[in-house]
Coordinates of C-alpha atoms and ligand atoms in Angstrom, one line a residue:
X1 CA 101.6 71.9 116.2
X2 CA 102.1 74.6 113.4
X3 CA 102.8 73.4 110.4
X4 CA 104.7 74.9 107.1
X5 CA 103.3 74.7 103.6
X6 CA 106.0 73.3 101.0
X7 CA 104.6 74.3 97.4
X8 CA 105.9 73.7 93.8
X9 CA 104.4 74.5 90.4
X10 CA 104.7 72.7 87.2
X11 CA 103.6 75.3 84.8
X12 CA 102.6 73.9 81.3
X13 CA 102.9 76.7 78.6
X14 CA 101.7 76.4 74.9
X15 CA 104.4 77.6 72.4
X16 CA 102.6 80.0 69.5
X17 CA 104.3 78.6 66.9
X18 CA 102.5 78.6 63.4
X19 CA 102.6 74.9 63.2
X20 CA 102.6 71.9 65.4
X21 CA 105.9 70.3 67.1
X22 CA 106.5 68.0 64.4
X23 CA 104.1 68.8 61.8
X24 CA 103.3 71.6 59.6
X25 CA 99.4 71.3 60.6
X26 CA 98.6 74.9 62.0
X27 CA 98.7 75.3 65.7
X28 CA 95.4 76.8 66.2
X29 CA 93.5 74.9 68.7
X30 CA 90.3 76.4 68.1
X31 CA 89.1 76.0 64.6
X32 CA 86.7 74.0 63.9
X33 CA 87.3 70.5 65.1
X34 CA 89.4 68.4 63.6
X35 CA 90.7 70.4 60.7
X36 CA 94.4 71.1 61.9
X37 CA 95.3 67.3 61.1
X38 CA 97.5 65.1 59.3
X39 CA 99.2 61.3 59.3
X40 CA 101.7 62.4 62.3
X41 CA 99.2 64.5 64.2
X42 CA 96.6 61.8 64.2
X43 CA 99.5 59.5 65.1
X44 CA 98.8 57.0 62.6
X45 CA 101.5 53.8 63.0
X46 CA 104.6 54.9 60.9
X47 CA 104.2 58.5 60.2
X48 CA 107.4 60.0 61.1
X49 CA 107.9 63.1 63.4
X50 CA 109.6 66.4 62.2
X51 CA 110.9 68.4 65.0
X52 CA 109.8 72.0 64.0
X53 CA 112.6 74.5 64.6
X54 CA 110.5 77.6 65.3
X55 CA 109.1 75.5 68.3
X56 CA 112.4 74.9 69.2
X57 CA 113.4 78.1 68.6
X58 CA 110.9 79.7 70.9
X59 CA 111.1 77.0 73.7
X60 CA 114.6 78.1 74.2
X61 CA 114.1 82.1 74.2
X62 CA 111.3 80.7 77.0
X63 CA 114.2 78.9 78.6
X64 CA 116.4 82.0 78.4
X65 CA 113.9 84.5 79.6
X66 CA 114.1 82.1 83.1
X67 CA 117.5 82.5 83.2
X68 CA 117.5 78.5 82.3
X69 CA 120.8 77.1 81.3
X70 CA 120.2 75.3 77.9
X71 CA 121.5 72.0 77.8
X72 CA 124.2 70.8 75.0
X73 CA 121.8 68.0 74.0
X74 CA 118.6 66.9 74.8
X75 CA 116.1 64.8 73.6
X76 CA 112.5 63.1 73.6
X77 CA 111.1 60.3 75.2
X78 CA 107.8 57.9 74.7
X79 CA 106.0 58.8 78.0
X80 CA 103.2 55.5 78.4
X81 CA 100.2 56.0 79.4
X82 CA 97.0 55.2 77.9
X83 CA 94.1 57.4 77.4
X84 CA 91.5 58.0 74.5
X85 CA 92.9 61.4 74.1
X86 CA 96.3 59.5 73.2
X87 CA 95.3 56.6 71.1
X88 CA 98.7 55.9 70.4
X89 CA 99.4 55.1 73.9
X90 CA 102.4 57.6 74.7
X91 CA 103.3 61.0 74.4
X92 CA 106.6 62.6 73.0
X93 CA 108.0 64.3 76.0
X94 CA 111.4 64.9 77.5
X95 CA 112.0 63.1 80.6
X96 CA 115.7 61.9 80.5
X97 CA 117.4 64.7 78.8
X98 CA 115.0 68.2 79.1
X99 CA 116.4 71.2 77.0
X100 CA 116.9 73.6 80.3
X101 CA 118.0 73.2 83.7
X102 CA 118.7 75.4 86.3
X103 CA 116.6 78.3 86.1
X104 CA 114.7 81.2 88.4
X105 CA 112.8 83.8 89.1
X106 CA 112.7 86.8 91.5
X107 CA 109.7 87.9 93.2
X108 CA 108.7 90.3 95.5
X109 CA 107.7 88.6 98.7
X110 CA 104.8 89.5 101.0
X111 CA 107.3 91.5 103.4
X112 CA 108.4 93.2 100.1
X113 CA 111.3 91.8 99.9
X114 CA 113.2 89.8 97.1
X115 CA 112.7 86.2 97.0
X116 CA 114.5 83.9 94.2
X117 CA 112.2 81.0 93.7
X118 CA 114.7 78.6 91.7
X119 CA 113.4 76.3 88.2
X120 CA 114.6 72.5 88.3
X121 CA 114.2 72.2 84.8
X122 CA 112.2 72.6 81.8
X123 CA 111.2 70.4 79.2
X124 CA 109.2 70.5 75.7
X125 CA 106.2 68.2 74.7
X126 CA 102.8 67.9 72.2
X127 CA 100.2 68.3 73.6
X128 CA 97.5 65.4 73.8
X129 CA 94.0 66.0 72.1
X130 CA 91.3 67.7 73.8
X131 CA 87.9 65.1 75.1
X132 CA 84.8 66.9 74.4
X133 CA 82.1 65.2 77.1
X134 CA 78.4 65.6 75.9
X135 CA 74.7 63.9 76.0
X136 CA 73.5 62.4 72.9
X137 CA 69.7 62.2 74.4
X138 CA 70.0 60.4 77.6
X139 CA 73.6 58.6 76.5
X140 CA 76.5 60.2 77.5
X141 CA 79.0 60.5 74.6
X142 CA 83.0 61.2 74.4
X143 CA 83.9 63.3 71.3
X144 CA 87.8 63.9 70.8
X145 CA 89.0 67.1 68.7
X146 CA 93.0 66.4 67.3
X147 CA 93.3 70.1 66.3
X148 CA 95.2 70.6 69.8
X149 CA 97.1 67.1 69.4
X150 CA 100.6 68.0 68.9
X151 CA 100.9 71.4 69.5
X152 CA 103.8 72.4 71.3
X153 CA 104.1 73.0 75.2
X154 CA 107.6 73.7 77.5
X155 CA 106.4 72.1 81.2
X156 CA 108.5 74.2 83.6
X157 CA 109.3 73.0 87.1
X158 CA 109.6 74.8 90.0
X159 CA 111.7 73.7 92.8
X160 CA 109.3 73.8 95.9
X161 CA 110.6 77.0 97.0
X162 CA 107.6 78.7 97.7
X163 CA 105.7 78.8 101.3
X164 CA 102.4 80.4 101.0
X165 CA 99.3 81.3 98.3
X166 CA 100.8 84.5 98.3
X167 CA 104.0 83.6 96.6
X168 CA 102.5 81.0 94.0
X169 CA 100.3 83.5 92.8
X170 CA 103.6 86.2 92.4
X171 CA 106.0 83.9 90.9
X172 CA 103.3 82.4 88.5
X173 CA 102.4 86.1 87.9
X174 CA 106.7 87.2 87.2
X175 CA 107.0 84.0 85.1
X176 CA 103.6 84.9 82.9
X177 CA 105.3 87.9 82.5
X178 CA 108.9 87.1 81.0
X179 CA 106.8 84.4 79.0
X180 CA 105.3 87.1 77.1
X181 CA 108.1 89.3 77.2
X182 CA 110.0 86.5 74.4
X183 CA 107.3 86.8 72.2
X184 CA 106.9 82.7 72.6
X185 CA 103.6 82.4 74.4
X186 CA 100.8 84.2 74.8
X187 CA 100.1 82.8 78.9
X188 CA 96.5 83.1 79.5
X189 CA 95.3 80.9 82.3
X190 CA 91.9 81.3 81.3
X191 CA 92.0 80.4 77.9
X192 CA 94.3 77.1 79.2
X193 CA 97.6 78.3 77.6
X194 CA 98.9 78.3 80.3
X195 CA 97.8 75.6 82.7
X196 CA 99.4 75.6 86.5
X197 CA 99.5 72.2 88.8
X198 CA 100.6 72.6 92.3
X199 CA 101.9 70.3 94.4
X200 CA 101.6 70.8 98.3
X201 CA 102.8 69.1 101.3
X202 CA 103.0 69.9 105.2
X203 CA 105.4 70.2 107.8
X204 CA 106.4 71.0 111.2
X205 CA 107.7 74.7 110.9
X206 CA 111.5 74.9 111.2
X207 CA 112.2 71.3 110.2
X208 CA 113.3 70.2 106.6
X209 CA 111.5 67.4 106.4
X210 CA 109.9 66.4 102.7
X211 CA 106.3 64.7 103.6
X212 CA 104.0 63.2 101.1
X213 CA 102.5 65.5 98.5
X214 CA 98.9 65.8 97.0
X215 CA 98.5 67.5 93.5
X216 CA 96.1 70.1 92.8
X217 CA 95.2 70.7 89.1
X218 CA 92.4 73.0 86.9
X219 CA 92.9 76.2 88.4
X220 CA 92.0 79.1 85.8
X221 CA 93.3 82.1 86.8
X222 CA 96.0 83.4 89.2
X223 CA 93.6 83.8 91.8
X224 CA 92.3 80.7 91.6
X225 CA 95.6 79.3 92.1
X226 CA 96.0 81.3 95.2
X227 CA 92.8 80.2 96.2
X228 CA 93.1 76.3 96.0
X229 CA 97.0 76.1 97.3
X230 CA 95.1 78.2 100.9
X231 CA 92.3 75.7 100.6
X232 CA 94.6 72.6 100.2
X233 CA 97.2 73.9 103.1
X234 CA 93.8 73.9 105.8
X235 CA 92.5 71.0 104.3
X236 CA 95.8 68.9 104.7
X237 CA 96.2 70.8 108.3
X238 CA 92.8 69.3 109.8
X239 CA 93.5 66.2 108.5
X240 CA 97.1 66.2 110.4
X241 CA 95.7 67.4 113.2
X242 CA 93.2 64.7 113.2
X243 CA 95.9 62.4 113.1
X244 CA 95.3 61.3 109.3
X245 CA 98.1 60.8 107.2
X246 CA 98.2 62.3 103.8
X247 CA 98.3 60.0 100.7
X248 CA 99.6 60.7 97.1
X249 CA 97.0 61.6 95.2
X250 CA 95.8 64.1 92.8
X251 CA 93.0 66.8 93.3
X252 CA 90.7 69.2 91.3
X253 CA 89.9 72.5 92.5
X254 CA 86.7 73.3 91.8
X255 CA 85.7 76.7 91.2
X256 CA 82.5 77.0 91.9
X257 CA 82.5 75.3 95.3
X258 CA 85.9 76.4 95.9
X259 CA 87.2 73.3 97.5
X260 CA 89.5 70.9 95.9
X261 CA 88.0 66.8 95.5
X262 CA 89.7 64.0 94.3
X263 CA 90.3 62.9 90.8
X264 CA 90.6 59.6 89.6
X265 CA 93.9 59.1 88.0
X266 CA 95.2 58.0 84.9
X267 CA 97.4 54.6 84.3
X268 CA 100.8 56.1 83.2
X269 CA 103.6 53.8 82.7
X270 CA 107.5 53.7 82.1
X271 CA 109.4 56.5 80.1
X272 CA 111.0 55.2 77.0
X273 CA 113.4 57.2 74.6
X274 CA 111.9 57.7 71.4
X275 CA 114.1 56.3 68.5
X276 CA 112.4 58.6 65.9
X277 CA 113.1 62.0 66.9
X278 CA 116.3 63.0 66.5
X279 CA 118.3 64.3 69.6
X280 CA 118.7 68.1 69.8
X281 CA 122.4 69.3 69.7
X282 CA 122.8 72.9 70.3
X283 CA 126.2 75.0 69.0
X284 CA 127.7 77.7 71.0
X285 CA 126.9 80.0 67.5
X286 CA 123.1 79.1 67.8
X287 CA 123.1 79.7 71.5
X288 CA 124.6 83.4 71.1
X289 CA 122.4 83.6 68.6
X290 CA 119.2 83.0 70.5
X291 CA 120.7 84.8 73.5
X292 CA 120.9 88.2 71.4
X293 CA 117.0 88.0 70.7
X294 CA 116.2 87.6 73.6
X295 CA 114.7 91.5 74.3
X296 CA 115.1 93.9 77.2
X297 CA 113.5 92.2 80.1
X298 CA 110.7 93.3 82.7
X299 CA 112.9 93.8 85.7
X300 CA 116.1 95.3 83.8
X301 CA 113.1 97.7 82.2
X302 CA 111.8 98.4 85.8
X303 CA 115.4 99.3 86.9
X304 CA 115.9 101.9 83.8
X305 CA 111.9 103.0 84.2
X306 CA 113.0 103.8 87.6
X307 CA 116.5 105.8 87.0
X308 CA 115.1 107.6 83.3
X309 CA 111.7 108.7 83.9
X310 CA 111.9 109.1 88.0
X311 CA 108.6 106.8 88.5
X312 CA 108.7 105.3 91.4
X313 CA 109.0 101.8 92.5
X314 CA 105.3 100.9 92.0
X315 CA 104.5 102.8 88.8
X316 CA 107.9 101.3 87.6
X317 CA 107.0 98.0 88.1
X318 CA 103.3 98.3 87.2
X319 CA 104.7 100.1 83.2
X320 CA 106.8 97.4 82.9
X321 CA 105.1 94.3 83.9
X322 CA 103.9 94.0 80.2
X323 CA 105.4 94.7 77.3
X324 CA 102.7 96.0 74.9
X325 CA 102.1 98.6 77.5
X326 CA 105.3 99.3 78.6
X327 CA 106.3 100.0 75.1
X328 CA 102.8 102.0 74.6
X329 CA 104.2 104.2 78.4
X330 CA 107.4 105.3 76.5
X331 CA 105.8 105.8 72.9
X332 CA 103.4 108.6 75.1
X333 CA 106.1 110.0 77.2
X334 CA 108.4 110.4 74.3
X335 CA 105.7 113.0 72.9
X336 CA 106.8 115.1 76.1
X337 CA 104.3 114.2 78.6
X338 CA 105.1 114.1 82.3
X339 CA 106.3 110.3 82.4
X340 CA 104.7 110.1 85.9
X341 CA 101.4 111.8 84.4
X342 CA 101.4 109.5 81.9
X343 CA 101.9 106.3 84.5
X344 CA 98.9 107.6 86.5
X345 CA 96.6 107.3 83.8
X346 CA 97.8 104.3 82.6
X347 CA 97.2 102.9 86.2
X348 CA 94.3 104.2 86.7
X349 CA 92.1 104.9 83.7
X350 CA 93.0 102.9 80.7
X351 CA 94.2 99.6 81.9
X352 CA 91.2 99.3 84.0
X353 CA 89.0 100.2 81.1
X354 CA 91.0 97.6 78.8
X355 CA 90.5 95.2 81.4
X356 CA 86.7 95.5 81.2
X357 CA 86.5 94.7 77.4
X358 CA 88.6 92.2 77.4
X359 CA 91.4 93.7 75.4
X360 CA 94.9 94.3 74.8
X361 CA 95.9 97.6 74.0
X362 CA 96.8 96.8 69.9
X363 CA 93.4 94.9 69.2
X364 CA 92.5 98.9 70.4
X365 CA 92.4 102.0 68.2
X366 CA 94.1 104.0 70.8
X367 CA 97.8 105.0 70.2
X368 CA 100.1 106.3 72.1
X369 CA 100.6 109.6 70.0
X370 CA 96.4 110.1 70.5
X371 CA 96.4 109.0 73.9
X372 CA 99.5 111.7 74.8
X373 CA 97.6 114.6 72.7
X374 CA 94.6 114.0 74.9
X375 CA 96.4 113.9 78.5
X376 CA 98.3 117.4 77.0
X377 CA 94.6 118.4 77.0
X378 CA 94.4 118.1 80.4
X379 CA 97.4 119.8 80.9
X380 CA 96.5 122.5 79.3
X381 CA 93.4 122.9 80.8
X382 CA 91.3 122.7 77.7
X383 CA 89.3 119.9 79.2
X384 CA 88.8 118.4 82.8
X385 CA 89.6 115.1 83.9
X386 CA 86.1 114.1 84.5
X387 CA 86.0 114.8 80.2
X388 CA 89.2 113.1 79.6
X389 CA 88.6 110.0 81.1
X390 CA 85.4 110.1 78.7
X391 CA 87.5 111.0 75.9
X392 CA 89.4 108.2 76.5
X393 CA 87.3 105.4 76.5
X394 CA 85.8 106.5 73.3
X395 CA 89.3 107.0 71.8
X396 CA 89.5 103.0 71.8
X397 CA 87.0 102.0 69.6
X398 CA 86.8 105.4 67.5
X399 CA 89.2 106.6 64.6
X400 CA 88.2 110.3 65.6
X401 CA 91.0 112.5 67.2
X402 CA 90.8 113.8 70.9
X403 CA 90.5 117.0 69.2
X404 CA 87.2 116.0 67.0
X405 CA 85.5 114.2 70.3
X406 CA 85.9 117.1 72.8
X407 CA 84.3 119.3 70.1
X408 CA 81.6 117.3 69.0
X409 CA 80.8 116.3 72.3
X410 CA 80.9 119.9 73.7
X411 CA 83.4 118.7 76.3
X412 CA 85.9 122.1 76.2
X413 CA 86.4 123.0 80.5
X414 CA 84.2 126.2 81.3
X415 CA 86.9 128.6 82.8
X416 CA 84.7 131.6 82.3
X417 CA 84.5 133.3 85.6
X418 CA 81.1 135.0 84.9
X419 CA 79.9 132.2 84.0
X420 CA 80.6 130.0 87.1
X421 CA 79.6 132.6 88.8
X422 CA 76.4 132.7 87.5
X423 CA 76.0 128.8 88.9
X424 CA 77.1 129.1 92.5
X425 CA 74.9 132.0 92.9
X426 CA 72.2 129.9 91.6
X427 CA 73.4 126.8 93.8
X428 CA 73.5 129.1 96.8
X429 CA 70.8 130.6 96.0
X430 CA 69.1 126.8 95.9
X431 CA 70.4 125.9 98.8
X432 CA 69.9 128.1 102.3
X433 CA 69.9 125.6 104.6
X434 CA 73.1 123.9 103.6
X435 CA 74.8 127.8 103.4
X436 CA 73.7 128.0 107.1
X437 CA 75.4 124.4 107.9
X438 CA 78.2 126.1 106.9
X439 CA 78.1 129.0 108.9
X440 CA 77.6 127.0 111.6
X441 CA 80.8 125.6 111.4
X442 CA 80.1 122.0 109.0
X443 CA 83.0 122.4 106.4
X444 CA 81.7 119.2 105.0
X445 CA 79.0 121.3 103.0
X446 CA 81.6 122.6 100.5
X447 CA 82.0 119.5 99.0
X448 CA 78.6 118.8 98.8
X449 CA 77.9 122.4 96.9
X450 CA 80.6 121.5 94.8
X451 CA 79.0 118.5 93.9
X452 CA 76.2 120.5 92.4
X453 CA 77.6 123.1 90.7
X454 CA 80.1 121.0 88.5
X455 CA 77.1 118.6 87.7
X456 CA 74.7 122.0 87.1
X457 CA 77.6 123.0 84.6
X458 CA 77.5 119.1 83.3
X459 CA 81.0 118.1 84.2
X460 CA 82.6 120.6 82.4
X461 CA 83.5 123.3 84.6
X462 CA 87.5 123.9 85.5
X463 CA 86.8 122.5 89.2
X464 CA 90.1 124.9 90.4
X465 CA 88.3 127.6 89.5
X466 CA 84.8 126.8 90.4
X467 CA 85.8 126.1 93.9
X468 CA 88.2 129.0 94.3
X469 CA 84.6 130.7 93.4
X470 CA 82.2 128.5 95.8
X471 CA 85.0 129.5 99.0
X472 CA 84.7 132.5 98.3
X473 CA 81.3 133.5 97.8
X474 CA 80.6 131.0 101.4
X475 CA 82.8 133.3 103.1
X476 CA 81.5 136.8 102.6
X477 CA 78.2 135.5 102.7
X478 CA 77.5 137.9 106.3
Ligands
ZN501 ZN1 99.7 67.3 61.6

């Protein structure tokens, strides 16, 4: 029998507000343990909750940027369950009444088509307090950090709309992306800021039916969750096919291994509604209000990419899937660069090379008016690509201009004729066997002589002219 994966995501995003969700402790997780705490955040009995608005504030423009539709009033509930990382035996949470419903997302499927992949709701919620597990000598000890207890998260819920790895790992990708569009969330799954469950089930292709689910947590990055949903849909089809039925149960996906095991799971009890937060009304004013901050957002960007700079669909969609560098794309074109030119070496040259250290392109020295006098360099023919592209990686950690690196480094392009010349002969020269390849009829060898001569002029040589040089000098050769 073939059988049809049914997959939904609950997607738990921190908020980077300055302080907790109902304290003013700061919300930085990782200082030194234990510092960010007070009466409320270390839930001591009586110490009264503050709803922080900038949490709420920033939950909603979340909300917004997934085309959610806030609710009129919502409010938070005492979700039981007992844990040492909650000594106070619940957690604030909005079960009942969530602040969103409603929402999606569009994706581009794996046939390259649209697919809308709809949001059941989303709901706010502290976080719980992280467990450190160590060895004290041979004992094995439990330490527990509050710094993270408190801090705000929105938990949004997929419908289970999506039907393959494939489409997980776009739609978590899109939503990353609008995230960080609002400002609200910085998203990174492998610094758990954003943390992604899925839930899989089977069933016979072209039925409806809904069978019983198995939850598969801890995946830390997007490929990981690719990775464990195509593990867990094989895994759940063997065991069908052996005639096993699947049981409700939760599951770890273990990188290392790459297989997903059980997980013991936690008590969790009944959902009560809190009596000391107050509930959340929201005016029509304060909705217009958060509406109109809500900025320009990666697909309506794509759509205008596409129509004012004549990029096409790829390049559009790669400048705007960030918003750092799709503000850094138009800041370069607007200093009159090619915006296709520009795109290219985004692509290809520096997001690779930001990707590598680790970096986004503002913790970087490299601007967009230094980055568009270097690629109008190129242009111009005053250097090579092979010298921008080490230009450029210098440019990000150096305060120098393109201008001062070329010439210190002795980087200008060699378009002297003579000059070149001078090096084919001498490659030529070098080389008579490979000259009489050539003759022979192997066009293969021009490539190879090109080879040498642009690293016998070390890189620098304008390659148009030093091959226009090379062909020529192969073909009168008698
Ligand atoms: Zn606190």
């Amino acid at each position: 029998m073939k059988f049809e994966a049914v997959i939904g995501l609950e997607i738990h995003a921190q908020l980077n507000s300055a302080t907790k969700l109902f304290c003013d402790c700061p919300n930085r997780p990782g200082d030194e343990p234990n510092r960010n705490t007070c009466p409320i955040c270390l839930w001591l009995p009586g110490a009264l909750p503050q709803l922080s608005q900038e949490a709420l504030e920033k939950a909603t423009l979340a909300c917004l940027a997934l085309n959610c539709e806030i609710q009129p009033e919502s409010a938070f509930d005492q979700k039981v369950y007992y844990y040492p990382d909650l000594p106070k035996g619940f957690q604030l949470s909005q079960h009942h009444k969530p602040i969103a419903r409603n929402g999606w997302v569009d994706i581009v499927g794996e046939d390259g088509g649209i697919k809308r992949i709809r949001i059941h709701h989303i709901h706010m919620e502290e976080d719980v307090a992280k467990l450190i597990h160590e060895m004290e000598g041979k004992t094995p000890i439990s330490l527990v950090d509050f710094n993270r207890a408190g801090t705000p998260l929105i938990e949004i819920v997929s419908e289970a709309d999506m039907r393959n790895p494939y489409e997980a790992m776009e739609y978590v990708k899109t939503l990353r992306s609008q995230l960080r569009y609002t400002g609200s969330a910085e998203c990174s799954l492998e610094q758990g800021t954003l943390r992604v469950d899925a839930n899989i089930s089977l069933r016979p292709w072209g039925t409806d039916e809904l069978n019983t689910k198995v939850e598969v947590k801890n995946m830390n990055s997007i490929r990981n969750v690719g990775d464990a949903i195509a593990y867990e849909i094989v895994r759940q089809t063997n065991c069908l096919e052996k005639g096993e039925t699947i049981v409700l149960h939760t599951r770890l996906w273990d990188p290392e291994r790459c297989v997903t095991l059980p997980m013991r799971g936690k008590f969790s009890g009944p959902c009560i509604p809190d009596p000391s937060v107050p509930r959340i009304v929201v005016s029509r004013d304060w909705l217009k209000e958060m509406e109109g901050r809500l900025p320009e957002m990666p697909g309506q960007k794509m759509e205008r990419f596409l129509k004012e700079h004549g990029l096409t669909p790829d390049e559009a969609a790669n400048m705007s899937l960030e918003r750092d560098l799709s503000e850094f794309f138009e800041a370069a074109v607007k200093q009159g660069l090619p915006p296709r030119k520009v795109a290219n070496w985004m692509t290809t040259h520096l997001v690779p090379a930001l990707r590598d250290r680790n970096h986004t392109i503002g913790e970087t020295l490299l601007t967009a008016e230094r980055f568009a006098r270097l690629l109008s360099m190129l242009e111009k023919d005053i250097i090579n690509a092979q010298a921008a592209k080490e230009v450029l990686l210098q440019l990000l950690s150096s305060e120098e201009t393109p201008e001062e690196i070329v010439e210190k480094g002795h980087l200008r392009q060699v378009s002297d004729t003579a000059e070149l010349e001078a090096v084919i002969d001498r490659i030529i020269a070098e080389h008579p066997s490979d000259v009489e390849d050539f003759r022979r009829g192997n066009a293969k060898v021009t490539g190879f002589l090109m080879g040498l001569a642009m690293k016998a002029s070390q890189g620098k040589a304008n390659p148009k002219l030093l091959k226009e040089i090379l062909t020529k000098r192969l073909n009168s050769i008698p």
